PDB file of C-alpha atoms in Angstrom:
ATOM      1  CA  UNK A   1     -32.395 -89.641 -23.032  1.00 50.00           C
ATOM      2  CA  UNK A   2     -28.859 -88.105 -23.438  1.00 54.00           C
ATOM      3  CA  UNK A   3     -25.963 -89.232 -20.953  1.00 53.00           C
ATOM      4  CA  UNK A   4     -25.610 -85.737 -19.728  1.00 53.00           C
ATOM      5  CA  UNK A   5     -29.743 -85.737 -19.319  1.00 51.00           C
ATOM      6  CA  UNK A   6     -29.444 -88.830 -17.110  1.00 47.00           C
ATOM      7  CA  UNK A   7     -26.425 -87.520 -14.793  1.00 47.00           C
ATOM      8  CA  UNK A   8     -28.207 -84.413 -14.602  1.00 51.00           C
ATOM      9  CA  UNK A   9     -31.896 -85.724 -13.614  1.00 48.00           C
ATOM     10  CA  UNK A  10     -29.750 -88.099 -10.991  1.00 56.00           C
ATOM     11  CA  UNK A  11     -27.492 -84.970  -9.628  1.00 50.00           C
ATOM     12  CA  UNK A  12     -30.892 -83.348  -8.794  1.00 54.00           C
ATOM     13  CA  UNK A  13     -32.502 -86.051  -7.619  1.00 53.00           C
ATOM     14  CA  UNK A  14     -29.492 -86.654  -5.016  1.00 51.00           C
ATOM     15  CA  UNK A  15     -29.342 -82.750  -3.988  1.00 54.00           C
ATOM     16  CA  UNK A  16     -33.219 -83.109  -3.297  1.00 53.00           C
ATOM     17  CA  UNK A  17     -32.604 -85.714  -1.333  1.00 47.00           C
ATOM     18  CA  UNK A  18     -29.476 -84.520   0.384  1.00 49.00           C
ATOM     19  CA  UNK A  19     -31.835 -81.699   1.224  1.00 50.00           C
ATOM     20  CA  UNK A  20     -34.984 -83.146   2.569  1.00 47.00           C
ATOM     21  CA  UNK A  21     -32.501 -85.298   4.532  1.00 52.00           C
ATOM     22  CA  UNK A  22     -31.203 -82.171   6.101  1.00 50.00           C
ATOM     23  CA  UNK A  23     -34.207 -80.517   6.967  1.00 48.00           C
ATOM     24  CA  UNK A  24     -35.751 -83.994   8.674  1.00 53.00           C
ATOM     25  CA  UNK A  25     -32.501 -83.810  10.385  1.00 61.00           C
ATOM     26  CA  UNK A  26     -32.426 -80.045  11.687  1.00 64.00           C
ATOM     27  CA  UNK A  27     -36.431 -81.215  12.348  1.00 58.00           C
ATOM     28  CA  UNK A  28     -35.139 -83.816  14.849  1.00 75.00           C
ATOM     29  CA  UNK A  29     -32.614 -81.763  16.452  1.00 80.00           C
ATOM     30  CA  UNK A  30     -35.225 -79.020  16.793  1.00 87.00           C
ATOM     31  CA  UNK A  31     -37.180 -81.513  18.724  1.00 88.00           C
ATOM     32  CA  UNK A  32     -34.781 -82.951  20.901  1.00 90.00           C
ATOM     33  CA  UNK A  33     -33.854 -79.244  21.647  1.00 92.00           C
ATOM     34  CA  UNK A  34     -37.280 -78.529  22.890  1.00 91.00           C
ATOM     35  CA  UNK A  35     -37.604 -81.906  24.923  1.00 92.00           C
ATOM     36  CA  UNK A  36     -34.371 -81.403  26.917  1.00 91.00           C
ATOM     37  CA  UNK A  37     -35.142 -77.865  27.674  1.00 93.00           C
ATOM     38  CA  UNK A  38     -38.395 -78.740  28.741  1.00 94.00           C
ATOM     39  CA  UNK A  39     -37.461 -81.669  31.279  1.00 94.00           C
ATOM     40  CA  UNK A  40     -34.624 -79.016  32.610  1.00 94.00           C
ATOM     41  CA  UNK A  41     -37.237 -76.624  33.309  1.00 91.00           C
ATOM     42  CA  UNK A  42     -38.707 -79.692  35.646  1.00 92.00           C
ATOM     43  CA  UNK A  43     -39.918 -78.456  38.768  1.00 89.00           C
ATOM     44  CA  UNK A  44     -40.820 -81.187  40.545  1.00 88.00           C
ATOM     45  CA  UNK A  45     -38.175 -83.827  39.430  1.00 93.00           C
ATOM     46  CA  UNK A  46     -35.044 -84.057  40.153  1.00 93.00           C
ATOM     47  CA  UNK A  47     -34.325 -86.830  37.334  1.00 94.00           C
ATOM     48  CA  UNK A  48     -36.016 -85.139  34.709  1.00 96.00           C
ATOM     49  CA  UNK A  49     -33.428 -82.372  35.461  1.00 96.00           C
ATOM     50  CA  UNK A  50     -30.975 -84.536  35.009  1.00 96.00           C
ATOM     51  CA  UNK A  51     -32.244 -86.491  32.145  1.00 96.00           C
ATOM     52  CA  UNK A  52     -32.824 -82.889  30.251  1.00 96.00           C
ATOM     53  CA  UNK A  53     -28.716 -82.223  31.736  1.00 97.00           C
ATOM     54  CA  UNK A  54     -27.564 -85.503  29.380  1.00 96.00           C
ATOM     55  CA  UNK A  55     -29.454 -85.246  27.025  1.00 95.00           C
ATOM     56  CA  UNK A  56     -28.630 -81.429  26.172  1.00 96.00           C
ATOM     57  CA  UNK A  57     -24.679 -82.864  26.243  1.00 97.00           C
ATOM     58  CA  UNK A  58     -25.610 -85.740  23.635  1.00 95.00           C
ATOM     59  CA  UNK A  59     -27.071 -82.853  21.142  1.00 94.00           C
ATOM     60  CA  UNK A  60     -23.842 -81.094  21.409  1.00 93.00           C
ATOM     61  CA  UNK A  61     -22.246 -83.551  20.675  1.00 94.00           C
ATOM     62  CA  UNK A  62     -24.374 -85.101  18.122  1.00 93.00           C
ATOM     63  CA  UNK A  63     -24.831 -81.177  16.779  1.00 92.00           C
ATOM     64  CA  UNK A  64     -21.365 -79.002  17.712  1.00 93.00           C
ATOM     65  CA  UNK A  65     -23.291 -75.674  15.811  1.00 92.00           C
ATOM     66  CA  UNK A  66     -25.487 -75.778  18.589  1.00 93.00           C
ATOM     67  CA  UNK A  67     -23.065 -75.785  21.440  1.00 96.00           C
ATOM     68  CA  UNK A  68     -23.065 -72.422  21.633  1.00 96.00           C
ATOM     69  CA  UNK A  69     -26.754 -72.699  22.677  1.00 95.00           C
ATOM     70  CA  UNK A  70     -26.167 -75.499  25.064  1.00 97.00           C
ATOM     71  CA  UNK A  71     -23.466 -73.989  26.939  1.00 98.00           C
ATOM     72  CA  UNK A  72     -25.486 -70.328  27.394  1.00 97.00           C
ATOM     73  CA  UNK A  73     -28.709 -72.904  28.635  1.00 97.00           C
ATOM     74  CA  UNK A  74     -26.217 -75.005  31.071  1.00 98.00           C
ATOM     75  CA  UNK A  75     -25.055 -71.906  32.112  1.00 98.00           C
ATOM     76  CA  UNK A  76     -27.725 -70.068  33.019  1.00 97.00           C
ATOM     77  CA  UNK A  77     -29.314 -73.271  34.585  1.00 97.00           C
ATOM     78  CA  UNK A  78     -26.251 -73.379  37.236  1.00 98.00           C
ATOM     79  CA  UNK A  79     -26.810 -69.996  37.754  1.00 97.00           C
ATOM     80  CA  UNK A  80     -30.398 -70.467  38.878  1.00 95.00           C
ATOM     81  CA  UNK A  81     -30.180 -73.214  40.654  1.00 94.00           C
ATOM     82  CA  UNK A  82     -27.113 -72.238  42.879  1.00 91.00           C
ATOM     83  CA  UNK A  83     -27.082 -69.393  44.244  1.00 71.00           C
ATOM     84  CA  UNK A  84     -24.231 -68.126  46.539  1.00 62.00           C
ATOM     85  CA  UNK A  85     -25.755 -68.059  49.980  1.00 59.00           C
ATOM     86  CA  UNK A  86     -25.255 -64.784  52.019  1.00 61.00           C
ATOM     87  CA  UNK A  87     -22.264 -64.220  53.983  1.00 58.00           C
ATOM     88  CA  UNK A  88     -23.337 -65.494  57.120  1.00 55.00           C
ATOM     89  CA  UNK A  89     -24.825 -68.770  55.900  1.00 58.00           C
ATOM     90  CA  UNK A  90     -21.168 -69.391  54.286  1.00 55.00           C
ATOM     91  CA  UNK A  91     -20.557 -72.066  57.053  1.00 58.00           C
ATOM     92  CA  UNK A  92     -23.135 -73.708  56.749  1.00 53.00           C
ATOM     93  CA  UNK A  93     -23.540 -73.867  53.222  1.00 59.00           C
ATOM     94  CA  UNK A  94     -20.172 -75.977  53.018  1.00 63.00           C
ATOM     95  CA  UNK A  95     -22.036 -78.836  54.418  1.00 64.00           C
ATOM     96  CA  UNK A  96     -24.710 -79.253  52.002  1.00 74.00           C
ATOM     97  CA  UNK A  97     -24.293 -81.030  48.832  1.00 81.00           C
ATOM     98  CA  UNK A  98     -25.497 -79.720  45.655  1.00 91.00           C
ATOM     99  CA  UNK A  99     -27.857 -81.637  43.709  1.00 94.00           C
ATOM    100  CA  UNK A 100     -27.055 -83.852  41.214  1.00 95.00           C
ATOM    101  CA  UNK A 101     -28.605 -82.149  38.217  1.00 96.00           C
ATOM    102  CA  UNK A 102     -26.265 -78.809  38.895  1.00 97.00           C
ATOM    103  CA  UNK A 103     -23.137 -81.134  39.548  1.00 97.00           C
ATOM    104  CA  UNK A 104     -23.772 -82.820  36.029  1.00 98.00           C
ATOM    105  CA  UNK A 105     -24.088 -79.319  34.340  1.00 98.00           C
ATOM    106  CA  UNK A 106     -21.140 -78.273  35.286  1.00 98.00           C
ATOM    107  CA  UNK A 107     -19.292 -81.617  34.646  1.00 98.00           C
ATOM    108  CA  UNK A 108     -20.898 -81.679  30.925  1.00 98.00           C
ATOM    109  CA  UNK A 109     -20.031 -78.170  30.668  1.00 98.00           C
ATOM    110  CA  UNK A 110     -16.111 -78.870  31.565  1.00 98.00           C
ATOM    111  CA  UNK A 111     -16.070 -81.860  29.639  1.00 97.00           C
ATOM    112  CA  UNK A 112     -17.206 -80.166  25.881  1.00 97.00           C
ATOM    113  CA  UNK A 113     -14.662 -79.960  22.913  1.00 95.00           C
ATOM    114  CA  UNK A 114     -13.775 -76.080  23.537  1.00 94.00           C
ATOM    115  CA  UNK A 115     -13.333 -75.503  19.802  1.00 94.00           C
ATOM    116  CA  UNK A 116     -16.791 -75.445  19.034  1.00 94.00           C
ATOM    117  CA  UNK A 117     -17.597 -72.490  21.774  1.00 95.00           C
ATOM    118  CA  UNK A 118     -17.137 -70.262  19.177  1.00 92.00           C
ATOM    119  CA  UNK A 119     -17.428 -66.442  20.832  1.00 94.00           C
ATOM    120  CA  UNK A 120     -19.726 -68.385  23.346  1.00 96.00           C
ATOM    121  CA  UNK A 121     -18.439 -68.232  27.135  1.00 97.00           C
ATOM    122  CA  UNK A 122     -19.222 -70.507  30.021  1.00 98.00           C
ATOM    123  CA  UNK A 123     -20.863 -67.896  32.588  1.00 98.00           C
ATOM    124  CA  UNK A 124     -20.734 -69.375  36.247  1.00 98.00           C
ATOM    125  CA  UNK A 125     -20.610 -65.707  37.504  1.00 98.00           C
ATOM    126  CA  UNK A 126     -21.886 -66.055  41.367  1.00 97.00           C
ATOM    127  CA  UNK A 127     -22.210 -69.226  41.238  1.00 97.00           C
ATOM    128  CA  UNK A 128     -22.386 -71.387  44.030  1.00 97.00           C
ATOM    129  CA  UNK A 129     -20.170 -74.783  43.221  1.00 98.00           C
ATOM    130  CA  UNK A 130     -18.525 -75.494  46.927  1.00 97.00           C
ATOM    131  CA  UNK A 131     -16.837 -78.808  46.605  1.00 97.00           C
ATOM    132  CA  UNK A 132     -17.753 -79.800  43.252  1.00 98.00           C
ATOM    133  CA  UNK A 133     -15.314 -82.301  41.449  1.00 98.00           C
ATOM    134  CA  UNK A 134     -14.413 -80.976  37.862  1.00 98.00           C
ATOM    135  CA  UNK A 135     -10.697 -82.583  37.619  1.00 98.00           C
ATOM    136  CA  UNK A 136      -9.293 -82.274  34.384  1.00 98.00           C
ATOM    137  CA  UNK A 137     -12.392 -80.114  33.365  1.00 98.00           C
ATOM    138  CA  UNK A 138     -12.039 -77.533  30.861  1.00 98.00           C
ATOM    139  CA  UNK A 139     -13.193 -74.002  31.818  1.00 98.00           C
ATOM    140  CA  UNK A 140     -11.146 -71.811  29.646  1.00 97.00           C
ATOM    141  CA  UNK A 141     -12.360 -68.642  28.992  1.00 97.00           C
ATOM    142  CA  UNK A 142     -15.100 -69.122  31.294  1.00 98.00           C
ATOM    143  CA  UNK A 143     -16.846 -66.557  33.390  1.00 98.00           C
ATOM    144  CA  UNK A 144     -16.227 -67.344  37.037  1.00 98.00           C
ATOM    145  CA  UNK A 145     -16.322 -64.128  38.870  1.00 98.00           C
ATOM    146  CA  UNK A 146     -17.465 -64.143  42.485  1.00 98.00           C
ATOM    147  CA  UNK A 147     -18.285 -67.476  42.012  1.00 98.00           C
ATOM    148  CA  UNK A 148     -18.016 -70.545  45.277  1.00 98.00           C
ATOM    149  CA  UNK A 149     -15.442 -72.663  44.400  1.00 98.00           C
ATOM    150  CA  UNK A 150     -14.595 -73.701  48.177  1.00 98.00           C
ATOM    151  CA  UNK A 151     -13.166 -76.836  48.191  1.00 98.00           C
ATOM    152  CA  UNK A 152     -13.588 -77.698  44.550  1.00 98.00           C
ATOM    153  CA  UNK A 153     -11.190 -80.708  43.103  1.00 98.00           C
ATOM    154  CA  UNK A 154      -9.828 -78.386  39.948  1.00 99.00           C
ATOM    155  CA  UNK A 155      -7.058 -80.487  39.774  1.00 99.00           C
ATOM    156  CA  UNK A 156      -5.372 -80.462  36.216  1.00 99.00           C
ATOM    157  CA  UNK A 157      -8.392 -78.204  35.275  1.00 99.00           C
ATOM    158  CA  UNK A 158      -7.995 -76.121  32.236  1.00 98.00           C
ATOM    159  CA  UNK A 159      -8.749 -72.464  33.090  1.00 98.00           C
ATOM    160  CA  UNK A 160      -6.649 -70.670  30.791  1.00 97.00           C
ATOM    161  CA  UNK A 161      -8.086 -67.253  30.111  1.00 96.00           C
ATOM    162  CA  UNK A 162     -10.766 -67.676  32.520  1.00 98.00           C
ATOM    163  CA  UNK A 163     -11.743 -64.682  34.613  1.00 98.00           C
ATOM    164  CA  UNK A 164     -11.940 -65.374  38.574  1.00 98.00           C
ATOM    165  CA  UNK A 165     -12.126 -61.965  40.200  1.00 98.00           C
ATOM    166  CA  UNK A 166     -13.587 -62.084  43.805  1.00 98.00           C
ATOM    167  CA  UNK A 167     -13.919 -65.848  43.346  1.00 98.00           C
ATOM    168  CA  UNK A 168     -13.857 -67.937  46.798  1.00 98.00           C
ATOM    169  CA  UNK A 169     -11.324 -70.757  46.259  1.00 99.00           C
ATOM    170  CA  UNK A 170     -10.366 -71.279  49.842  1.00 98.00           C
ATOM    171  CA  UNK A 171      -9.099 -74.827  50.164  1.00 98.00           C
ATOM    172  CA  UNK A 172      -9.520 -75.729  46.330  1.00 99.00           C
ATOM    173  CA  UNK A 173      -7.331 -77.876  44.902  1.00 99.00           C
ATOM    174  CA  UNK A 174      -5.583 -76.551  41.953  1.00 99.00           C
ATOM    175  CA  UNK A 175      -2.424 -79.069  41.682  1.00 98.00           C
ATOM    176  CA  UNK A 176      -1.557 -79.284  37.580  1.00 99.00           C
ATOM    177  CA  UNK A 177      -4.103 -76.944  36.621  1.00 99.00           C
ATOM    178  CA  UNK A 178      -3.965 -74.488  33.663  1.00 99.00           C
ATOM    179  CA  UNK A 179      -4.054 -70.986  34.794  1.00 98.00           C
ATOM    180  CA  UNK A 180      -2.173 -68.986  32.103  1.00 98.00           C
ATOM    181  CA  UNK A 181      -3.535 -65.282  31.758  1.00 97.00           C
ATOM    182  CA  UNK A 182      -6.238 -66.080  34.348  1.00 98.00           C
ATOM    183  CA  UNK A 183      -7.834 -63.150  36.264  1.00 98.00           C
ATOM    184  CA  UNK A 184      -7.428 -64.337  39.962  1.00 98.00           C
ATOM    185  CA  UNK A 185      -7.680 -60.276  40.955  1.00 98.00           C
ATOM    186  CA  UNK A 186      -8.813 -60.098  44.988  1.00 98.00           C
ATOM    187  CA  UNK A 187      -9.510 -64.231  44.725  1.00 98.00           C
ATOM    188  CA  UNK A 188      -9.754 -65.802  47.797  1.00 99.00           C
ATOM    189  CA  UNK A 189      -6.988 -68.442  47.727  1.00 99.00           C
ATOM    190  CA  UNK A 190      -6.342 -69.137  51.735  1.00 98.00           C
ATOM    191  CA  UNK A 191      -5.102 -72.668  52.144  1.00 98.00           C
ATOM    192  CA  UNK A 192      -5.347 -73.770  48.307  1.00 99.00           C
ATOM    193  CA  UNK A 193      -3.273 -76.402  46.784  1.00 99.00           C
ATOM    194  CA  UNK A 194      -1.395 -74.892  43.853  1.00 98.00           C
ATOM    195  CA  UNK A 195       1.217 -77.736  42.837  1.00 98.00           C
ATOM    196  CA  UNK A 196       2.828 -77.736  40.062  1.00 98.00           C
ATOM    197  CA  UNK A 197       0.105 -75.424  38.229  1.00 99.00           C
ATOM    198  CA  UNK A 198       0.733 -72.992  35.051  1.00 98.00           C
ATOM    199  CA  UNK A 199       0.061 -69.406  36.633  1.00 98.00           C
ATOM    200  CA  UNK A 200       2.255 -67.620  33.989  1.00 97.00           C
ATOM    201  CA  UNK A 201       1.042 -64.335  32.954  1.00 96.00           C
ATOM    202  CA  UNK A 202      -1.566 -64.694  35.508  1.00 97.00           C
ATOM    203  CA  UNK A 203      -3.036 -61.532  37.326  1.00 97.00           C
ATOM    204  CA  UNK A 204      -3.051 -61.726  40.806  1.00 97.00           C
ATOM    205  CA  UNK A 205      -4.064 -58.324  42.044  1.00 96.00           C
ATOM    206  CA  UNK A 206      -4.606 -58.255  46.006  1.00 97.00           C
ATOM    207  CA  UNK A 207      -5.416 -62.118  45.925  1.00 97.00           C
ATOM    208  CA  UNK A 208      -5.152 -63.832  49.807  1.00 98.00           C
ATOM    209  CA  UNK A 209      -2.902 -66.918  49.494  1.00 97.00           C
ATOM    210  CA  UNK A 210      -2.569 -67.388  52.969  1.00 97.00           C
ATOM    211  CA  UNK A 211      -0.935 -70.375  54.230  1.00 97.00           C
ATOM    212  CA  UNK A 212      -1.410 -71.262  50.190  1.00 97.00           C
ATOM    213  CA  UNK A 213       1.025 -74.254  48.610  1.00 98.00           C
ATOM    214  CA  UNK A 214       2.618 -73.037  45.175  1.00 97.00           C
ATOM    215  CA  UNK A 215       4.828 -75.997  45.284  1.00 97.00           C
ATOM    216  CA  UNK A 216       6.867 -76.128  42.215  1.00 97.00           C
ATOM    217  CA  UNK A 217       4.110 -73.441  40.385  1.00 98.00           C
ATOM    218  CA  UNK A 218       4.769 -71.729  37.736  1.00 97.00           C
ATOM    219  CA  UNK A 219       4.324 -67.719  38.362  1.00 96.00           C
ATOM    220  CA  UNK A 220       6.447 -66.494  35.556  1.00 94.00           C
ATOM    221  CA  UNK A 221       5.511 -62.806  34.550  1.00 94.00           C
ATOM    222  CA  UNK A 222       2.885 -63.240  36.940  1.00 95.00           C
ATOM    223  CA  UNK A 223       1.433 -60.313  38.490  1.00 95.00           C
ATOM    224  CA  UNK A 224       0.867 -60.835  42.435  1.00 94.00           C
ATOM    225  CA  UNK A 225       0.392 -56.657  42.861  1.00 94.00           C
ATOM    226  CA  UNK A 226      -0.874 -56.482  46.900  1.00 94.00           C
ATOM    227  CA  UNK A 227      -1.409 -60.169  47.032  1.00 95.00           C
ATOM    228  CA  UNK A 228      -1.086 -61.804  50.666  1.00 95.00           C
ATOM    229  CA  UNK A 229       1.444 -64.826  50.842  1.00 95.00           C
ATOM    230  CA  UNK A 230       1.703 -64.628  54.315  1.00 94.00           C
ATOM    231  CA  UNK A 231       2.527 -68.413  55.492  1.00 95.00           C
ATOM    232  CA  UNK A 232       2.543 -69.530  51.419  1.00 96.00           C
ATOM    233  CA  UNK A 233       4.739 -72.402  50.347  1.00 96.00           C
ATOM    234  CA  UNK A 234       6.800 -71.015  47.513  1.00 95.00           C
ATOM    235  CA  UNK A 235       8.988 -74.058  47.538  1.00 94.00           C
ATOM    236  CA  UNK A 236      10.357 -74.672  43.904  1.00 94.00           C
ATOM    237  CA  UNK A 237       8.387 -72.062  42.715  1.00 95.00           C
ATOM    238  CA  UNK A 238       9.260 -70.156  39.128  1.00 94.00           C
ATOM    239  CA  UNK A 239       9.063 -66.847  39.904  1.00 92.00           C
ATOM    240  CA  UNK A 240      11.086 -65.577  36.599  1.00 91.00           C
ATOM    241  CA  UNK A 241       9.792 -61.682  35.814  1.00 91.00           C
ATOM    242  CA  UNK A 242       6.659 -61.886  38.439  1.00 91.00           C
ATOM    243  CA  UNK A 243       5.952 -58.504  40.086  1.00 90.00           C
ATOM    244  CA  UNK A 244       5.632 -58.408  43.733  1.00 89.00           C
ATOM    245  CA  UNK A 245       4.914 -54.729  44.090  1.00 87.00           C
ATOM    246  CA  UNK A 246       2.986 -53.919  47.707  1.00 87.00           C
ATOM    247  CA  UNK A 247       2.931 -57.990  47.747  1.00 87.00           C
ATOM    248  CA  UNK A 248       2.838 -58.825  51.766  1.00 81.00           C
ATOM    249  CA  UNK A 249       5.387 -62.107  51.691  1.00 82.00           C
ATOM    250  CA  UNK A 250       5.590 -62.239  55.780  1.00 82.00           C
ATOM    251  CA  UNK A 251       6.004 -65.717  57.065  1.00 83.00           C
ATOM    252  CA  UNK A 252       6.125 -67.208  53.300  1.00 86.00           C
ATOM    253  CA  UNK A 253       8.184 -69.928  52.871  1.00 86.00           C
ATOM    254  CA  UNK A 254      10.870 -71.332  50.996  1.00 84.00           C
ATOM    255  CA  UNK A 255      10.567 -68.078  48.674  1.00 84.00           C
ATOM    256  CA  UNK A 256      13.024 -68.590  45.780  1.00 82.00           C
ATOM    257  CA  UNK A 257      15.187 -66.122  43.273  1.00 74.00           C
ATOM    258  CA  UNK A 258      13.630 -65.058  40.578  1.00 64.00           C
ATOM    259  CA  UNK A 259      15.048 -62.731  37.755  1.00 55.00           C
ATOM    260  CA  UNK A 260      16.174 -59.139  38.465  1.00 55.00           C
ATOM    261  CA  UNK A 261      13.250 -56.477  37.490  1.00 60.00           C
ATOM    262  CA  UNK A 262      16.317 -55.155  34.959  1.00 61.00           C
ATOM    263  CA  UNK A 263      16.093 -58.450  32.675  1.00 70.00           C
ATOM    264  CA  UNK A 264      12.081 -58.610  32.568  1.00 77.00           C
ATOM    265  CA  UNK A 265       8.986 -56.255  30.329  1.00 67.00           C
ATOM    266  CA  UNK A 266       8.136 -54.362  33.253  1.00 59.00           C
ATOM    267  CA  UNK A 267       5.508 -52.403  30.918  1.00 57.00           C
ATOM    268  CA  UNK A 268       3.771 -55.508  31.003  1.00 55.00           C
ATOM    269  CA  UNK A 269       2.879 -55.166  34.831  1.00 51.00           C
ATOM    270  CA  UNK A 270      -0.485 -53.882  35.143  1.00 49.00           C
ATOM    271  CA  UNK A 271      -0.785 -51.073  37.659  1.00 47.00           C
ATOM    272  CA  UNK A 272      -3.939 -51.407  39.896  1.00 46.00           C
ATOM    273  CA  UNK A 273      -5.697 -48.394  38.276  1.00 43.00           C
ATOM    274  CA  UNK A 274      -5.462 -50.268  34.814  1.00 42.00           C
ATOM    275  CA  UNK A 275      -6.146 -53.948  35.919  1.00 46.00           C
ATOM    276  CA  UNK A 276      -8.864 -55.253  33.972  1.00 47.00           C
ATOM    277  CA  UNK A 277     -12.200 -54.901  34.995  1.00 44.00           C
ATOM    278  CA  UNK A 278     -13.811 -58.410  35.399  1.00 44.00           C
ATOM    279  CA  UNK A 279     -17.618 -58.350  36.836  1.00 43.00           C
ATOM    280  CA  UNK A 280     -18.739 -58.799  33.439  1.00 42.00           C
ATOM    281  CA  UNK A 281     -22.121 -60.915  33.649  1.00 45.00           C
TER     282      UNK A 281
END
């Protein structure tokens, strides 16, 4: 047998073996797909929930071309399981805890590598997350519209892009957290902690920040169109080229300059008849 016969009987017999390797693999992930998704869909057990949660986050991580799969079954998991209680049970709500299988979701769901989402979006929309702790999380891009986020520790979150419109973040703390170009349009933001967080080119459209602390934040070419800051710490706040247009700033505090309307892109100030339109399930 020729030299060139041998390397080419060997080449094929490697690429038939690369293959069947690949297809026992895609076999196995297959399987561990339909496993997790089955113990998520666990009625009756609270730790087979969670066991399907962690075990969905080690195939995305063992398997990124899935993620997008993962995140849309995560997502839609949350969703089910936590729905936003009616108005008048809003109280009460705050005092229950959610379980432990939804608070894992979401925590595996802020913790993925974001480059593998590929046109893939977390979608929380009306969820119901009150107090859940997702510090240094990353949520960019992610669907949060109308959703409970009440008390939630976002602290040095990454939300950059994401959409909040009608979201309840009443008493959340958002100290350090990435909000560039985030949609925060009619959010509830009444007594949040802002510190020190990245709200540049954020829109703000008719967003309550009552009694709100924007220490040190940075609002530049923000948009805060009809937002309430009445009794909002604006204390070393950057508010370089940020509309306030119809913005109620009674009672705020410590408001600082910013740069005159002459020096900024007004064009880029987004009238309230052109904002962007977020309830986007």
């Amino acid at each position: 047998m020729s030299a060139i016969a041998v390397v080419g009987f060997t080449w094929k017999s490697i690429t038939q073996v690369n293959n069947e390797q690949a297809l026992t693999r895609e076999g196995q992930i297959t399987d561990r797909y339909t496993d997790a998704v089955e113990d998520l869909g666990n009625k009756g057990s609270e730790d087979m929930r969670l066991g399907g949660v962690y075990a969905l986050q080690r195939l995305m991580q063992d398997s990124p071309r899935d993620q997008a799969t993962v995140i849309d079954v995560l997502s839609s998991f949350i969703r089910a399981h936590s729905k936003k209680p009616k108005s008048g049970d809003r109280e009460t709500s705050l005092k229950t805890i959610l379980t432990s299988d939804v608070t894992a979701a979401a925590a595996v769901l802020a913790s993925r590598d974001s480059r593998n989402d590929g046109t893939t979006r977390v979608n929380l929309f009306e969820a119901d997350l009150h107090r859940v702790n997702l510090t240094g999380g990353d949520l960019s891009n992610a669907n949060l519209n109308l959703t409970d986020l009440r008390k939630a520790n976002l602290r040095e979150a990454i939300l950059y892009d994401a959409t909040l419109g009608d979201a309840n973040l009443s008493g959340a703390s958002l100290s350090r957290a990435d909000l560039r170009g985030v949609i925060l349009a009619r959010a509830d933001l009444r007594q949040a902690t802002l510190g020190g967080a990245d709200l540049r080119d954020a829109y703000l459209g008719y967003a309550d920040l009552r009694d709100a602390d924007l220490y040190d934040a940075d609002l530049r070419d923000a948009n805060l169109y009809g937002a309430n800051l009445n009794g909002a710490n604006l204390d070393g706040a950057n508010l370089d080229c940020a509309s306030f247009s119809e913005t109620d700033l009674k009672g705020a505090l410590n408001i600082p300059e910013k740069t005159a309307p002459e020096e900024c892109d007004t064009e880029r100030w987004l009238h309230p008849d052109t904002r962007p339109k977020h309830h986007r399930r």
